[in-house]
Short mmCIF file of C-alpha atoms in Angstrom, two decimals:
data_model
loop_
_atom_site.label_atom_id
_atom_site.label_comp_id
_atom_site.label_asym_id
_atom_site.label_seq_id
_atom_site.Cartn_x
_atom_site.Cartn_y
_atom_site.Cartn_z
CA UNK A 1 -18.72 4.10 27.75
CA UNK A 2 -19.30 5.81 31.19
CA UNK A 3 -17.73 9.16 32.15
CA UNK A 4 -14.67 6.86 34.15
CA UNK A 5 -13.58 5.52 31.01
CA UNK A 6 -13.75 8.59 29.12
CA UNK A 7 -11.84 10.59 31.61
CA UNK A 8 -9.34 7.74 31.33
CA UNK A 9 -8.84 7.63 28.00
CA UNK A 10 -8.63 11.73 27.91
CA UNK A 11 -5.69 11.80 30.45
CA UNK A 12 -3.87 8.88 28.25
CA UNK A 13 -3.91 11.28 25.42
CA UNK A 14 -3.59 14.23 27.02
CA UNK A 15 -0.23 13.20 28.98
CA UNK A 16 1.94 13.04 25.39
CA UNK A 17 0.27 16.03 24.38
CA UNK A 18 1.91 17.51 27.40
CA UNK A 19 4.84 16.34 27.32
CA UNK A 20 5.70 17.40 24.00
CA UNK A 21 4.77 20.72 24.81
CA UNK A 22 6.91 20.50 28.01
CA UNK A 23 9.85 19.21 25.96
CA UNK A 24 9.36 22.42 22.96
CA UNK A 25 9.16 24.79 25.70
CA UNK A 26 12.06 23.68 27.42
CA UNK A 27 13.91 23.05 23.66
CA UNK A 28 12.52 27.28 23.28
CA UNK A 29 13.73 28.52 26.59
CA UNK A 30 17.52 26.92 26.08
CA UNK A 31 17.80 28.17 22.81
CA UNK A 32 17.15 31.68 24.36
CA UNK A 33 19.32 31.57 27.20
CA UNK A 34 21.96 30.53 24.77
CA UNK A 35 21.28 33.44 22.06
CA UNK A 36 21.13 35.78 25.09
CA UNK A 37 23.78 34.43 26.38
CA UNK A 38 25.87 35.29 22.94
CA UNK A 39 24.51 38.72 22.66
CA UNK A 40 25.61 39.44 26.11
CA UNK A 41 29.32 38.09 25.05
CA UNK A 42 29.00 40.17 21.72
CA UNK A 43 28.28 43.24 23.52
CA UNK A 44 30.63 42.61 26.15
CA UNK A 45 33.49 42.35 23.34
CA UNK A 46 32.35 45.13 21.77
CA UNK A 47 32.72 47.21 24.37
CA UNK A 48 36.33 46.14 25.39
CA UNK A 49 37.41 46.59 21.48
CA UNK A 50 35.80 49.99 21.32
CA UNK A 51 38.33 50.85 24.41
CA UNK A 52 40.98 49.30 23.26
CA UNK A 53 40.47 51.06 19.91
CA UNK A 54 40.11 54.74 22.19
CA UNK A 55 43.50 53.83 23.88
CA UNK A 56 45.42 52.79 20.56
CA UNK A 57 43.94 56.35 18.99
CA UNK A 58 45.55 58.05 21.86
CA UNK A 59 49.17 56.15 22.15
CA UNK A 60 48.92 56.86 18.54
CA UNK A 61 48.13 60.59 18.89
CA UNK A 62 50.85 60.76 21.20
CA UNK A 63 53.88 59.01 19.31
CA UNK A 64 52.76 61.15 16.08
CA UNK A 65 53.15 64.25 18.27
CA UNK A 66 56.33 62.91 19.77
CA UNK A 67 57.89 62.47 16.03
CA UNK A 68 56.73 65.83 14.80
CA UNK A 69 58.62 67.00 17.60
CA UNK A 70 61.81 64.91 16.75
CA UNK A 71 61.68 65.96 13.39
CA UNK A 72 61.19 69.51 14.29
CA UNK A 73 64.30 69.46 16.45
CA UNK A 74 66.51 67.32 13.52
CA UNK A 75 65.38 70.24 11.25
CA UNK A 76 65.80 72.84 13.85
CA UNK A 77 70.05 71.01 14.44
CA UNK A 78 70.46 71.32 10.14
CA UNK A 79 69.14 75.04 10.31
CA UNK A 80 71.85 75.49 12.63
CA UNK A 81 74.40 73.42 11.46
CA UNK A 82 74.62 75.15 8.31
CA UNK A 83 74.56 78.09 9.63
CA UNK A 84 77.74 77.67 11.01
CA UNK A 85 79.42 76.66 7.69
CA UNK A 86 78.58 72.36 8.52
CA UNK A 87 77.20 69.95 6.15
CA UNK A 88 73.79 68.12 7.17
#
């Protein structure tokens, strides 16, 4: 066998070779951009639920004040009803 040949018959077997490779890399580099692509999304809806969970503690803050202060004033209307001889 001359050098020709063996050159040959080293590119025939070297061209799967590479192709496989070229198919597991590409294979490796989708499977990234999708898992990136879900850790992006996970953080991204993290974020938004962690806000959403800072505005609900706040409405809720709010409506609990706003019923202390009802019931204040209802107990505040009995005191006073009573004192003027009514029945609460």
């Amino acid at each position: 066998m001359d050098a020709a040949m063996l050159t040959a018959l080293g590119a025939l077997l070297a061209s799967p070779v590479a192709a496989a490779a070229a198919i597991y890399g590409s294979r490796g580099a989708t499977r990234a951009a999708r898992e990136g692509g879900v850790v992006t999304g996970f953080s991204t809806l993290t974020d938004q639920l962690q806000e959403e969970r800072a505005e609900l503690r706040t409405e809720l803050a709010t409506v609990r004040a706003e019923l202390a202060a009802e019931r204040a004033e209802s107990a505040r209307l009995r005191l006073l009803l009573a004192s003027r001889g009514g029945e609460p």
